[in-house]
Amino acid sequence: MSMHTPQLPSRHDVHHLLALGQAAVEAGPGHVSQDGGPDSTPVVYYPKPLVNFFIAAGQDPWVDSQYDIGQCVEVLLSANGVETADLARLRSLLTFMVRGERFNEGHWGAMLSQGHLPRWLLRLAELA
């Protein structure tokens, strides 16, 4: 096995992440606060279950270092891209969701509130 094709998540990994994901969805997307007034940078507050999910999702075996941002956006926005994704594609989408927060504060909450994370979890549960 080469370094570029990490092993896909095991049944145990899948069930563990599904449990964390369910808790994250129930906790909700959190909120944005303008603590410092209108000229300050907004601060995003996430519920702990959502943070815990994305921390776990950013660890092996869930990380796809070869993921393509454009492809992931295309799949998320297509009518049934998530619903027909295999486990490898789901891992790419998850990496996109995890890493998006680094570049766009509020990304994790948006992935939840726009329905992308719930759709992703539903597909993972189908494959489990």
PDB file of C-alpha atoms in Angstrom:
ATOM      1  CA  MET A   1       0.000   0.000   0.000  1.00  0.00           C
ATOM      2  CA  SER A   2       1.468   3.353  -1.008  1.00  0.00           C
ATOM      3  CA  MET A   3       1.328   6.483   1.089  1.00  0.00           C
ATOM      4  CA  HIS A   4      -1.023   8.062  -1.450  1.00  0.00           C
ATOM      5  CA  THR A   5      -3.802   5.540  -0.955  1.00  0.00           C
ATOM      6  CA  PRO A   6      -4.414   5.383   2.778  1.00  0.00           C
ATOM      7  CA  GLN A   7      -6.596   2.565   3.978  1.00  0.00           C
ATOM      8  CA  LEU A   8     -10.296   3.324   3.907  1.00  0.00           C
ATOM      9  CA  PRO A   9     -12.030   3.718   7.268  1.00  0.00           C
ATOM     10  CA  SER A  10     -13.000   0.467   9.000  1.00  0.00           C
ATOM     11  CA  ARG A  11     -16.510  -0.464  10.127  1.00  0.00           C
ATOM     12  CA  HIS A  12     -15.532   0.656  13.646  1.00  0.00           C
ATOM     13  CA  ASP A  13     -14.240   4.017  12.323  1.00  0.00           C
ATOM     14  CA  VAL A  14     -17.498   4.538  10.420  1.00  0.00           C
ATOM     15  CA  HIS A  15     -19.732   3.780  13.403  1.00  0.00           C
ATOM     16  CA  HIS A  16     -17.636   5.998  15.699  1.00  0.00           C
ATOM     17  CA  LEU A  17     -17.839   8.960  13.301  1.00  0.00           C
ATOM     18  CA  LEU A  18     -21.573   8.397  12.733  1.00  0.00           C
ATOM     19  CA  ALA A  19     -22.182   8.659  16.491  1.00  0.00           C
ATOM     20  CA  LEU A  20     -20.147  11.881  16.690  1.00  0.00           C
ATOM     21  CA  GLY A  21     -21.957  13.198  13.611  1.00  0.00           C
ATOM     22  CA  GLN A  22     -25.379  12.525  15.070  1.00  0.00           C
ATOM     23  CA  ALA A  23     -24.435  14.456  18.214  1.00  0.00           C
ATOM     24  CA  ALA A  24     -23.083  17.308  16.054  1.00  0.00           C
ATOM     25  CA  VAL A  25     -26.310  17.564  14.043  1.00  0.00           C
ATOM     26  CA  GLU A  26     -28.395  17.562  17.230  1.00  0.00           C
ATOM     27  CA  ALA A  27     -26.208  20.292  18.760  1.00  0.00           C
ATOM     28  CA  GLY A  28     -26.688  22.582  15.751  1.00  0.00           C
ATOM     29  CA  PRO A  29     -24.377  24.883  13.798  1.00  0.00           C
ATOM     30  CA  GLY A  30     -23.519  27.339  16.564  1.00  0.00           C
ATOM     31  CA  HIS A  31     -23.624  31.083  16.082  1.00  0.00           C
ATOM     32  CA  VAL A  32     -21.593  34.092  14.968  1.00  0.00           C
ATOM     33  CA  SER A  33     -21.015  36.922  17.406  1.00  0.00           C
ATOM     34  CA  GLN A  34     -19.916  40.535  16.904  1.00  0.00           C
ATOM     35  CA  ASP A  35     -18.548  40.781  20.452  1.00  0.00           C
ATOM     36  CA  GLY A  36     -16.325  43.732  19.726  1.00  0.00           C
ATOM     37  CA  GLY A  37     -18.939  45.834  17.984  1.00  0.00           C
ATOM     38  CA  PRO A  38     -19.752  46.415  14.302  1.00  0.00           C
ATOM     39  CA  ASP A  39     -16.139  47.010  13.208  1.00  0.00           C
ATOM     40  CA  SER A  40     -14.730  43.891  14.867  1.00  0.00           C
ATOM     41  CA  THR A  41     -14.088  40.568  13.205  1.00  0.00           C
ATOM     42  CA  PRO A  42     -17.038  38.230  13.806  1.00  0.00           C
ATOM     43  CA  VAL A  43     -16.286  35.292  16.089  1.00  0.00           C
ATOM     44  CA  VAL A  44     -17.825  31.902  15.419  1.00  0.00           C
ATOM     45  CA  TYR A  45     -18.931  29.831  18.393  1.00  0.00           C
ATOM     46  CA  TYR A  46     -19.460  26.134  17.739  1.00  0.00           C
ATOM     47  CA  PRO A  47     -21.125  23.663  20.094  1.00  0.00           C
ATOM     48  CA  LYS A  48     -18.654  21.145  21.520  1.00  0.00           C
ATOM     49  CA  PRO A  49     -20.240  18.132  19.700  1.00  0.00           C
ATOM     50  CA  LEU A  50     -19.709  19.851  16.329  1.00  0.00           C
ATOM     51  CA  VAL A  51     -16.078  20.617  17.190  1.00  0.00           C
ATOM     52  CA  ASN A  52     -15.554  17.038  18.401  1.00  0.00           C
ATOM     53  CA  PHE A  53     -16.953  15.671  15.133  1.00  0.00           C
ATOM     54  CA  PHE A  54     -14.682  17.807  12.971  1.00  0.00           C
ATOM     55  CA  ILE A  55     -11.620  17.079  15.134  1.00  0.00           C
ATOM     56  CA  ALA A  56     -12.227  13.331  14.694  1.00  0.00           C
ATOM     57  CA  ALA A  57     -12.977  13.862  10.985  1.00  0.00           C
ATOM     58  CA  GLY A  58      -9.587  15.540  10.553  1.00  0.00           C
ATOM     59  CA  GLN A  59      -7.684  12.444  11.737  1.00  0.00           C
ATOM     60  CA  ASP A  60      -6.652   9.283   9.922  1.00  0.00           C
ATOM     61  CA  PRO A  61      -8.270   7.291   8.393  1.00  0.00           C
ATOM     62  CA  TRP A  62     -10.628  10.096   7.346  1.00  0.00           C
ATOM     63  CA  VAL A  63      -8.075  12.450   5.759  1.00  0.00           C
ATOM     64  CA  ASP A  64      -7.741  12.464   1.971  1.00  0.00           C
ATOM     65  CA  SER A  65      -4.568  14.405   1.200  1.00  0.00           C
ATOM     66  CA  GLN A  66      -5.366  14.103  -2.540  1.00  0.00           C
ATOM     67  CA  TYR A  67      -8.827  15.700  -2.357  1.00  0.00           C
ATOM     68  CA  ASP A  68      -9.796  18.182  -5.078  1.00  0.00           C
ATOM     69  CA  ILE A  69     -11.614  21.281  -3.790  1.00  0.00           C
ATOM     70  CA  GLY A  70     -13.400  21.992  -7.071  1.00  0.00           C
ATOM     71  CA  GLN A  71     -14.568  18.406  -7.398  1.00  0.00           C
ATOM     72  CA  CYS A  72     -15.849  18.409  -3.817  1.00  0.00           C
ATOM     73  CA  VAL A  73     -17.844  21.604  -4.328  1.00  0.00           C
ATOM     74  CA  GLU A  74     -19.300  20.131  -7.525  1.00  0.00           C
ATOM     75  CA  VAL A  75     -20.374  16.933  -5.734  1.00  0.00           C
ATOM     76  CA  LEU A  76     -21.892  18.822  -2.779  1.00  0.00           C
ATOM     77  CA  LEU A  77     -23.881  21.103  -5.086  1.00  0.00           C
ATOM     78  CA  SER A  78     -25.026  18.427  -7.530  1.00  0.00           C
ATOM     79  CA  ALA A  79     -28.484  16.925  -7.087  1.00  0.00           C
ATOM     80  CA  ASN A  80     -27.417  13.466  -5.905  1.00  0.00           C
ATOM     81  CA  GLY A  81     -23.632  13.655  -5.714  1.00  0.00           C
ATOM     82  CA  VAL A  82     -23.493  12.872  -2.008  1.00  0.00           C
ATOM     83  CA  GLU A  83     -26.260  10.259  -2.223  1.00  0.00           C
ATOM     84  CA  THR A  84     -24.295   8.204  -4.776  1.00  0.00           C
ATOM     85  CA  ALA A  85     -20.788   8.718  -3.348  1.00  0.00           C
ATOM     86  CA  ASP A  86     -18.639   5.746  -2.377  1.00  0.00           C
ATOM     87  CA  LEU A  87     -16.554   5.679   0.798  1.00  0.00           C
ATOM     88  CA  ALA A  88     -13.463   7.121  -0.908  1.00  0.00           C
ATOM     89  CA  ARG A  89     -15.487  10.047  -2.291  1.00  0.00           C
ATOM     90  CA  LEU A  90     -17.119  10.581   1.107  1.00  0.00           C
ATOM     91  CA  ARG A  91     -13.662  10.811   2.643  1.00  0.00           C
ATOM     92  CA  SER A  92     -12.690  13.495   0.097  1.00  0.00           C
ATOM     93  CA  LEU A  93     -15.857  15.465   0.859  1.00  0.00           C
ATOM     94  CA  LEU A  94     -15.195  15.200   4.580  1.00  0.00           C
ATOM     95  CA  THR A  95     -11.647  16.499   4.140  1.00  0.00           C
ATOM     96  CA  PHE A  96     -13.097  19.454   2.221  1.00  0.00           C
ATOM     97  CA  MET A  97     -15.564  20.127   5.053  1.00  0.00           C
ATOM     98  CA  VAL A  98     -12.868  19.855   7.743  1.00  0.00           C
ATOM     99  CA  ARG A  99     -10.266  22.028   6.013  1.00  0.00           C
ATOM    100  CA  GLY A 100     -12.698  24.677   4.810  1.00  0.00           C
ATOM    101  CA  GLU A 101     -12.821  26.179   8.301  1.00  0.00           C
ATOM    102  CA  ARG A 102      -9.138  27.075   8.025  1.00  0.00           C
ATOM    103  CA  PHE A 103      -9.828  29.402   5.109  1.00  0.00           C
ATOM    104  CA  ASN A 104     -13.390  30.466   5.831  1.00  0.00           C
ATOM    105  CA  GLU A 105     -14.455  30.885   9.446  1.00  0.00           C
ATOM    106  CA  GLY A 106     -18.011  29.625   9.797  1.00  0.00           C
ATOM    107  CA  HIS A 107     -17.541  26.876   7.188  1.00  0.00           C
ATOM    108  CA  TRP A 108     -18.356  24.040   9.607  1.00  0.00           C
ATOM    109  CA  GLY A 109     -21.605  25.667  10.666  1.00  0.00           C
ATOM    110  CA  ALA A 110     -22.522  26.328   7.044  1.00  0.00           C
ATOM    111  CA  MET A 111     -21.881  22.676   6.123  1.00  0.00           C
ATOM    112  CA  LEU A 112     -24.404  21.731   8.807  1.00  0.00           C
ATOM    113  CA  SER A 113     -27.026  24.433   8.277  1.00  0.00           C
ATOM    114  CA  GLN A 114     -26.964  24.066   4.460  1.00  0.00           C
ATOM    115  CA  GLY A 115     -27.640  20.346   4.842  1.00  0.00           C
ATOM    116  CA  HIS A 116     -24.343  19.054   3.432  1.00  0.00           C
ATOM    117  CA  LEU A 117     -23.202  17.384   6.657  1.00  0.00           C
ATOM    118  CA  PRO A 118     -26.577  15.682   7.340  1.00  0.00           C
ATOM    119  CA  ARG A 119     -26.645  14.362   3.733  1.00  0.00           C
ATOM    120  CA  TRP A 120     -23.061  13.150   4.135  1.00  0.00           C
ATOM    121  CA  LEU A 121     -23.902  11.339   7.385  1.00  0.00           C
ATOM    122  CA  LEU A 122     -26.982   9.749   5.829  1.00  0.00           C
ATOM    123  CA  ARG A 123     -24.886   8.375   2.956  1.00  0.00           C
ATOM    124  CA  LEU A 124     -22.207   7.101   5.340  1.00  0.00           C
ATOM    125  CA  ALA A 125     -24.916   5.320   7.368  1.00  0.00           C
ATOM    126  CA  GLU A 126     -26.217   3.680   4.144  1.00  0.00           C
ATOM    127  CA  LEU A 127     -22.740   2.392   3.356  1.00  0.00           C
ATOM    128  CA  ALA A 128     -22.103   1.207   6.934  1.00  0.00           C
TER     129      ALA A 128
END
